[in-house]
Short mmCIF file of C-alpha atoms in Angstrom, two decimals:
data_model
loop_
_atom_site.label_atom_id
_atom_site.label_comp_id
_atom_site.label_asym_id
_atom_site.label_seq_id
_atom_site.Cartn_x
_atom_site.Cartn_y
_atom_site.Cartn_z
CA MET S 268 100.63 117.03 138.28
CA ILE S 269 100.57 119.17 134.74
CA ARG S 270 97.88 119.41 132.00
CA ARG S 271 98.83 120.13 128.03
CA ARG S 272 96.98 121.08 125.04
CA PHE S 273 98.40 119.58 121.91
CA THR S 274 97.01 120.89 118.50
CA PHE S 275 97.77 118.84 115.57
CA ARG S 276 97.68 119.80 111.84
CA GLY S 277 98.38 117.68 108.82
CA ILE S 278 96.96 114.45 107.71
CA ILE S 279 95.24 113.56 110.94
CA GLN S 280 91.55 112.59 110.08
CA GLY S 281 90.55 109.22 108.67
CA VAL S 282 93.88 107.76 109.27
CA GLY S 283 93.59 106.31 112.56
CA PHE S 284 95.11 109.04 114.40
CA ARG S 285 92.60 109.86 117.44
CA PRO S 286 92.55 106.07 118.37
CA THR S 287 96.44 106.21 118.46
CA VAL S 288 96.31 109.37 120.44
CA TYR S 289 94.06 107.39 122.88
CA ARG S 290 96.07 104.57 122.98
CA CYS S 291 99.34 106.32 123.60
CA ALA S 292 97.73 108.59 126.46
CA LEU S 293 96.43 105.26 128.14
CA SER S 294 100.09 103.46 127.88
CA LEU S 295 101.34 106.50 129.71
CA GLY S 296 98.50 106.50 132.41
CA LEU S 297 97.51 109.90 131.42
CA THR S 298 93.97 111.57 131.50
CA GLY S 299 92.34 113.86 129.20
CA TYR S 300 90.56 113.79 125.83
CA VAL S 301 91.30 113.80 122.12
CA GLN S 302 88.73 115.57 119.77
CA ASN S 303 88.46 116.07 116.01
CA ARG S 304 88.05 119.87 114.84
CA ARG S 305 87.52 120.69 111.29
CA SER S 306 91.05 121.73 110.67
CA GLU S 307 92.68 120.04 113.41
CA VAL S 308 92.89 117.43 116.25
CA VAL S 309 93.28 118.73 119.77
CA ALA S 310 94.11 116.30 122.66
CA GLU S 311 94.44 117.53 126.15
CA VAL S 312 96.52 115.46 128.46
CA GLN S 313 97.01 115.34 132.21
CA GLY S 314 99.18 113.45 134.36
CA PRO S 315 102.60 113.62 136.15
CA GLU S 316 105.01 116.02 134.31
CA GLU S 317 107.56 113.26 133.35
CA ARG S 318 104.70 111.24 131.61
CA VAL S 319 103.31 114.22 129.96
CA ALA S 320 106.63 115.02 128.69
CA LEU S 321 107.04 111.74 126.84
CA PHE S 322 103.49 112.12 125.39
CA SER S 323 104.39 113.66 121.88
CA GLU S 324 107.55 111.62 121.40
CA ARG S 325 105.93 108.16 121.96
CA LEU S 326 103.22 109.49 119.80
CA ARG S 327 105.25 109.84 116.71
CA GLU S 328 106.82 106.34 117.35
CA LEU S 329 103.09 105.08 117.25
CA LEU S 330 102.10 107.22 114.41
CA PRO S 331 99.84 105.32 111.73
CA PRO S 332 101.43 104.87 108.21
CA ALA S 333 98.86 107.17 106.66
CA ALA S 334 98.91 109.66 108.87
CA ARG S 335 101.23 113.07 108.76
CA ILE S 336 101.88 115.70 111.29
CA ASP S 337 102.69 119.07 109.75
CA SER S 338 102.42 121.27 112.69
CA LEU S 339 101.98 120.71 116.26
CA LYS S 340 101.50 123.59 118.94
CA ASN S 341 101.81 122.50 122.72
CA GLU S 342 100.72 124.52 125.92
CA GLU S 343 100.28 124.25 129.20
CA ILE S 344 96.63 124.84 130.67
CA ASP S 345 94.86 124.64 134.02
CA ILE S 346 94.39 121.38 135.46
CA ARG S 347 90.88 120.06 135.47
CA GLU S 348 89.22 117.30 137.22
CA SER S 349 89.72 114.44 134.95
CA SER S 350 89.69 110.42 135.64
CA SER S 351 90.13 108.86 132.24
CA PHE S 352 90.87 109.38 128.78
CA VAL S 353 88.40 109.77 126.13
CA ILE S 354 87.79 110.13 122.37
CA THR S 355 84.82 113.28 122.61
CA GLU S 356 82.47 114.10 119.81
CA SER S 357 83.99 115.98 116.75
CA LEU S 358 83.41 119.72 116.72
CA ALA S 359 83.18 121.67 113.48
CA THR S 360 84.07 125.22 114.73
CA SER S 361 87.15 126.41 112.47
CA TYR S 362 86.71 128.20 108.95
CA SER S 363 89.80 126.59 107.71
CA PHE S 364 89.93 122.97 106.43
CA PRO S 365 92.34 120.15 107.07
CA PRO S 366 93.79 118.12 104.01
CA ILE S 367 90.99 115.35 103.08
CA PRO S 368 92.83 112.02 103.63
CA PRO S 369 93.38 110.13 100.26
CA ASP S 370 91.82 106.93 99.37
CA LEU S 371 94.00 104.35 100.62
CA ALA S 372 95.17 100.75 98.92
CA ILE S 373 94.03 97.71 101.05
CA CYS S 374 96.39 97.06 103.86
CA SER S 375 98.17 93.68 104.72
CA ASP S 376 96.18 93.05 107.75
CA CYS S 377 92.89 93.59 105.74
CA ARG S 378 94.10 91.48 102.82
CA GLN S 379 95.10 88.44 105.16
CA GLU S 380 91.57 88.86 106.79
CA LEU S 381 89.99 88.75 103.21
CA PHE S 382 91.46 85.47 102.39
CA ASP S 383 91.26 83.79 105.80
CA PRO S 384 88.24 81.33 106.01
CA ALA S 385 87.82 81.77 109.82
CA ASP S 386 87.64 85.59 109.59
CA PRO S 387 83.89 87.25 109.62
CA ARG S 388 85.02 89.28 106.75
CA TYR S 389 86.09 86.42 104.75
CA LEU S 390 85.74 87.37 101.03
CA TYR S 391 83.94 90.49 101.92
CA PRO S 392 84.62 92.91 99.07
CA PHE S 393 84.56 96.27 101.06
CA ILE S 394 86.83 95.26 104.08
CA THR S 395 88.50 98.06 105.59
CA CYS S 396 90.10 99.43 108.70
CA THR S 397 91.74 102.58 109.99
CA GLN S 398 94.83 102.14 107.84
CA CYS S 399 92.97 101.48 104.38
CA GLY S 400 90.07 102.09 102.16
CA PRO S 401 87.94 105.12 100.77
CA ARG S 402 88.35 108.50 102.33
CA TYR S 403 88.77 111.46 99.78
CA SER S 404 85.94 109.78 97.44
CA ILE S 405 83.20 109.46 99.96
CA VAL S 406 83.64 112.57 102.21
CA GLU S 407 81.24 115.27 102.17
CA GLU S 408 82.65 117.70 104.87
CA THR S 409 85.16 117.85 107.33
CA PRO S 410 85.78 116.73 110.31
CA PHE S 411 86.11 113.13 108.76
CA ASP S 412 83.71 111.08 110.71
CA ARG S 413 81.37 108.36 109.39
CA GLU S 414 78.33 110.87 109.54
CA THR S 415 80.14 113.27 107.23
CA THR S 416 80.77 110.49 104.68
CA SER S 417 78.36 108.45 102.56
CA MET S 418 79.10 105.61 104.97
CA ARG S 419 76.54 107.18 106.98
CA ASP S 420 74.03 105.23 104.71
CA PHE S 421 74.96 102.15 106.65
CA ILE S 422 74.21 101.49 110.09
CA GLN S 423 76.71 99.25 111.97
CA CYS S 424 75.79 96.14 113.07
CA LYS S 425 76.37 94.78 116.56
CA ASN S 426 79.71 93.17 116.00
CA CYS S 427 80.89 96.07 114.00
CA LEU S 428 79.89 98.47 116.63
CA ARG S 429 81.67 96.46 119.19
CA GLU S 430 84.85 96.93 117.19
CA TYR S 431 84.35 100.40 116.42
CA THR S 432 84.07 101.30 120.19
CA ASP S 433 86.79 98.91 121.55
CA PRO S 434 90.15 100.48 122.00
CA LEU S 435 92.17 97.36 121.73
CA ASP S 436 90.60 96.64 118.56
CA ARG S 437 92.15 97.61 115.16
CA ARG S 438 88.98 98.98 113.90
CA PHE S 439 88.35 101.24 116.80
CA HIS S 440 86.85 104.35 115.60
CA SER S 441 87.35 103.14 112.03
CA GLN S 442 84.75 105.44 110.09
CA THR S 443 84.51 103.14 107.13
CA ASN S 444 83.78 99.97 109.17
CA SER S 445 81.33 97.49 107.81
CA CYS S 446 80.85 93.93 107.12
CA SER S 447 78.55 91.80 104.96
CA GLU S 448 75.70 92.00 107.51
CA CYS S 449 75.42 95.73 107.60
CA GLY S 450 77.77 97.19 104.80
CA PRO S 451 77.57 98.13 100.93
CA ILE S 452 76.60 95.07 98.58
CA LEU S 453 77.62 94.26 94.91
CA THR S 454 74.87 94.02 92.10
CA LEU S 455 75.53 92.76 88.83
CA LYS S 456 73.20 93.91 85.76
CA ASP S 457 73.60 93.37 82.14
CA ASN S 458 73.66 96.30 79.62
CA LYS S 459 70.02 96.29 79.28
CA GLY S 460 69.74 96.98 82.99
CA ASN S 461 68.45 93.49 84.13
CA ILE S 462 69.86 92.15 87.30
CA MET S 463 71.64 88.97 86.51
CA ALA S 464 71.06 85.54 88.41
CA GLY S 465 73.75 84.27 90.89
CA LYS S 466 76.43 85.70 92.97
CA PRO S 467 77.53 89.08 91.27
CA LEU S 468 81.20 88.69 91.76
CA LEU S 469 81.51 84.92 90.72
CA ALA S 470 79.39 85.81 87.63
CA ALA S 471 81.51 88.72 86.58
CA ILE S 472 84.49 86.60 86.88
CA GLU S 473 82.88 84.13 84.51
CA ALA S 474 82.04 86.87 82.24
CA LEU S 475 85.61 88.10 82.31
CA LYS S 476 86.87 84.67 81.76
CA GLU S 477 84.62 84.31 78.34
CA GLY S 478 86.08 88.07 77.07
CA ARG S 479 83.23 89.88 78.00
CA ILE S 480 83.87 93.63 78.81
CA LEU S 481 82.90 94.44 82.72
CA ALA S 482 82.03 98.03 83.94
CA LEU S 483 83.50 97.94 87.40
CA GLN S 484 82.83 100.29 90.06
CA GLY S 485 85.58 101.06 92.05
CA ILE S 486 86.61 103.47 94.89
CA GLY S 487 86.44 106.44 92.87
CA GLY S 488 84.59 105.84 89.93
CA PHE S 489 84.09 103.22 87.16
CA HIS S 490 86.61 101.19 85.24
CA LEU S 491 86.20 99.18 82.07
CA ALA S 492 87.94 95.74 82.42
CA VAL S 493 88.64 93.18 79.86
CA ASP S 494 91.02 90.22 79.50
CA PRO S 495 93.51 91.34 76.86
CA ARG S 496 93.79 87.84 75.47
CA PHE S 497 90.42 88.45 73.74
CA SER S 498 91.53 90.84 70.68
CA LYS S 499 87.99 91.36 69.35
CA SER S 500 86.80 92.67 72.68
CA VAL S 501 89.82 94.74 72.91
CA SER S 502 89.19 96.35 69.32
CA ARG S 503 85.65 97.04 70.39
CA LEU S 504 86.92 98.79 73.50
CA ARG S 505 89.43 100.78 71.55
CA ARG S 506 86.75 101.70 69.05
CA ASP S 507 84.11 102.95 71.70
CA LYS S 508 86.60 104.63 73.72
CA GLU S 509 88.05 106.44 70.59
CA ARG S 510 91.67 105.16 71.54
CA ARG S 511 92.99 104.03 68.34
CA ARG S 512 96.68 103.62 69.64
CA LYS S 513 96.61 105.22 73.34
CA PRO S 514 97.98 102.51 75.49
CA PHE S 515 95.61 100.94 78.03
CA ALA S 516 96.64 100.35 81.68
CA LEU S 517 97.11 97.01 82.93
CA MET S 518 96.02 95.58 86.35
CA VAL S 519 98.17 92.51 86.95
CA ARG S 520 97.62 89.56 89.77
CA ASP S 521 100.76 90.02 91.52
CA LEU S 522 104.44 91.29 91.29
CA GLU S 523 105.27 88.24 89.68
CA THR S 524 103.34 88.98 86.84
CA ALA S 525 104.72 92.51 86.42
CA HIS S 526 108.17 90.88 86.48
CA LYS S 527 106.99 88.74 83.49
CA LEU S 528 106.25 91.97 81.55
CA CYS S 529 108.20 94.75 82.47
CA LEU S 530 111.38 95.86 84.05
CA VAL S 531 110.49 96.43 87.59
CA THR S 532 112.92 98.26 90.11
CA GLU S 533 112.95 98.13 93.84
CA SER S 534 111.75 101.57 93.89
CA ASP S 535 108.87 100.74 91.40
CA THR S 536 108.07 97.67 93.66
CA ARG S 537 107.72 100.09 96.68
CA ARG S 538 105.48 102.23 94.87
CA LEU S 539 103.28 99.44 93.54
CA PHE S 540 102.67 98.31 97.09
CA SER S 541 102.18 101.65 98.64
CA ALA S 542 99.07 102.99 100.03
CA GLN S 543 98.88 105.14 96.80
CA SER S 544 98.95 102.03 94.67
CA PRO S 545 99.39 104.01 91.35
CA ILE S 546 99.83 103.21 87.76
CA ILE S 547 103.54 102.99 86.94
CA ILE S 548 104.64 103.25 83.48
CA LEU S 549 107.33 100.79 82.95
CA PRO S 550 109.62 99.50 80.12
CA VAL S 551 108.29 96.33 78.32
CA LEU S 552 110.42 93.18 78.24
CA LYS S 553 111.40 91.45 74.91
CA ASN S 554 109.14 88.43 74.19
CA ILE S 555 106.01 88.84 76.22
CA PRO S 556 102.84 87.27 74.97
CA SER S 557 101.91 88.68 71.63
CA TYR S 558 98.38 89.54 72.61
CA PHE S 559 99.75 92.58 74.73
CA ASN S 560 100.51 94.18 71.66
CA SER S 561 96.72 95.17 71.65
CA VAL S 562 97.11 96.80 75.04
CA SER S 563 100.28 99.00 73.84
CA ASP S 564 102.12 98.90 70.92
CA MET S 565 104.87 101.17 72.70
CA ALA S 566 107.95 100.32 74.48
CA SER S 567 106.39 100.66 77.88
CA LEU S 568 103.01 99.52 79.75
CA GLY S 569 101.15 101.07 82.49
CA ILE S 570 101.06 98.61 85.31
CA MET S 571 98.94 98.63 88.71
CA LEU S 572 98.30 95.84 91.31
CA PRO S 573 94.93 95.26 92.65
CA TYR S 574 94.44 97.79 95.48
CA THR S 575 90.94 97.01 96.65
CA PRO S 576 89.46 93.73 98.12
CA LEU S 577 87.04 93.80 95.08
CA HIS S 578 89.97 94.00 92.57
CA LEU S 579 91.86 91.08 94.58
CA LEU S 580 88.92 88.94 94.48
CA LEU S 581 88.68 89.35 90.75
CA PHE S 582 92.12 87.60 90.39
CA LEU S 583 92.30 85.56 93.50
CA HIS S 584 88.86 84.36 94.42
CA PRO S 585 89.34 80.86 96.34
CA GLY S 586 87.77 77.91 94.66
CA VAL S 587 87.30 79.28 91.18
CA LYS S 588 89.88 78.73 88.50
CA ILE S 589 90.92 82.22 87.18
CA PRO S 590 92.98 81.94 83.91
CA TYR S 591 93.72 85.56 83.14
CA ASP S 592 96.83 86.95 85.34
CA ALA S 593 96.34 90.71 83.71
CA LEU S 594 93.22 92.63 82.82
CA ILE S 595 92.90 95.95 80.90
CA MET S 596 91.69 98.37 83.26
CA THR S 597 90.77 101.76 81.84
CA SER S 598 88.91 104.75 83.09
CA GLY S 599 85.01 104.21 82.64
CA ASN S 600 83.98 107.20 80.56
CA LEU S 601 83.62 108.40 77.18
CA ARG S 602 86.01 110.69 75.39
CA ASN S 603 86.86 113.76 76.96
CA GLU S 604 84.49 113.19 79.75
CA PRO S 605 85.29 112.69 83.50
CA ILE S 606 85.37 109.15 84.93
CA ILE S 607 81.54 107.89 85.51
CA THR S 608 80.62 107.51 89.28
CA LYS S 609 77.09 106.67 89.39
CA PRO S 610 75.61 103.29 88.19
CA GLN S 611 72.58 104.61 86.28
CA GLU S 612 74.70 107.13 84.34
CA ALA S 613 77.27 104.08 83.61
CA LEU S 614 74.45 102.13 82.34
CA LYS S 615 73.27 105.07 80.09
CA LYS S 616 76.65 106.07 78.68
CA LEU S 617 78.59 102.83 78.55
CA GLY S 618 76.03 100.38 77.82
CA ALA S 619 77.05 100.07 74.07
CA THR S 620 80.52 99.21 75.42
CA ALA S 621 80.38 97.15 78.49
CA ASP S 622 78.51 93.63 78.47
CA LEU S 623 77.99 93.64 82.15
CA PHE S 624 78.00 96.32 85.14
CA LEU S 625 79.25 95.15 88.49
CA TYR S 626 78.49 98.15 91.04
CA HIS S 627 78.05 98.71 94.77
CA ASN S 628 75.73 100.94 96.73
CA ARG S 629 78.45 103.04 98.64
CA ARG S 630 77.89 106.43 97.03
CA ILE S 631 81.03 108.08 95.38
CA LEU S 632 80.87 111.69 96.41
CA PHE S 633 84.34 112.81 94.48
CA ARG S 634 85.49 111.08 91.42
CA ASN S 635 89.03 110.05 91.78
CA ASP S 636 90.86 108.34 88.74
CA ASP S 637 94.00 106.27 89.26
CA SER S 638 97.18 108.35 89.51
CA ILE S 639 99.99 107.55 87.05
CA LEU S 640 103.93 107.75 87.65
CA GLN S 641 106.22 107.55 84.89
CA GLN S 642 109.53 105.66 85.71
CA ASP S 643 112.33 107.91 86.01
CA TRP S 644 116.29 107.36 86.42
CA GLY S 645 117.58 106.03 89.43
CA GLU S 646 114.96 106.25 92.19
CA GLY S 647 112.80 108.75 91.12
CA ALA S 648 109.30 109.02 89.18
CA VAL S 649 107.45 111.89 87.38
CA ILE S 650 103.88 112.25 88.31
CA ILE S 651 101.84 112.01 85.25
CA ARG S 652 98.42 112.15 86.64
CA ARG S 653 97.86 113.11 90.43
CA SER S 654 94.63 111.61 91.52
CA ARG S 655 93.57 108.51 93.54
CA GLY S 656 95.84 108.01 96.64
CA MET S 657 97.56 111.63 95.93
CA VAL S 658 94.74 113.93 96.55
#
C-alpha cells in the first residue's frame, strides 16, 4: 500500500480535469481525493503500489481535449485512512494564478443533443458540458468553480444537479451546466427597447430573412449580424461602423458553404472545427455571388463557422426555412471602441444601427472578440488577433 500526491499545473480548471482524475482513480481502484486550488489541482491517490504507478500514465491517456498539463510534481506521502475517492471543495490559498481556460466552441456531443428531439436540451441555445462553452468570459476569480463565475446567478434544477453529481455523467462537475428550466434565457427587443412578441430566436431569424440588422449577444460580447444579400442594409452597416472598405467577417452555415466561397485547405478545416473556432482569412474563389463584393472587395474573406449553439440555431433551426447560408458577423461596437458586452450599453450605442437586439442574461465579465488567423503557406497560420478561444 502506498499514497502519492500529484500536483498539476496547466490548463486544468474548467475543462473537465477533476472528473477525469476521479474516473481514472476509480478505474484503478484507488482511494483519495482531487481538489482545485487557485493555481493548481492536487490529487492524492492511495492503493497498491503497482496501481498507483499506473495513475499518471492512464490519466494522460484520458486527458480531456481542452486540458493541458504543463507541469506535474509527484511525491510519496504518509498513508491515511481512506475508503473512497472524492472531489473535495476547492481551496483558494495560493498567491499565484493558473491559466484561465478559454471559451470553447460547442463540442460534437452537445451539437448532437441540441438537434435531438428526444433530448431534454433540444434547441436549448446555452447547452454546454465540461468540454465546451464559456470559460474566460464568465470567470470572476480562480479557482474555476460555478461560484466564481457569472453562472452562480443560475441555481441548477433537480435534473441538472443530478447530472452534476453523477460520476458517470459527462456533465459531472460541469460548472456551466444548465437547461431551459434553470439556465440563461433569450430576450428580443427593438431598437427603442420594447420587448418583441413571440419566441425571441424565431423572431430574430425572421428579421434576418427580411434583411434587418441584428445585434446579437454571444459568448464574449455583441455582434452585428446581417444577410449580405441585402445591399442597403450592408451599406447602412458600413456607414454606421465607419468601415468604407474594410472587409467584414462572414459566419457560414457549414464547411460546404465555405468551400463554395474560398479555397479551404485541410489545415484550415481543422482550425475552423477546432475548439478555438477562429475567423480564418482565406483566398476567395472566382465567380462567387456578386453580393459578396459588399462584404469584401479584396481577394480574401474572413470565414468562421457557428461556434455556439445560438449561432447554430440561427442557421439550422428545425422547422424553419432559412434562405441565407452566410451572415456578416462583425463586432458590436463603435469605431475605435471595445466590443460591447452589456445589453443596455448595446441599446444605447448601437440603437441607430441595429433594428433588433437578441441578448441573454448570462453576465459577460471579460469581453472577448473573435480571434483571427491568416492562412499561410503550407500548414501554418499567422495570428492576426488573439482573443476568443486563445486567451
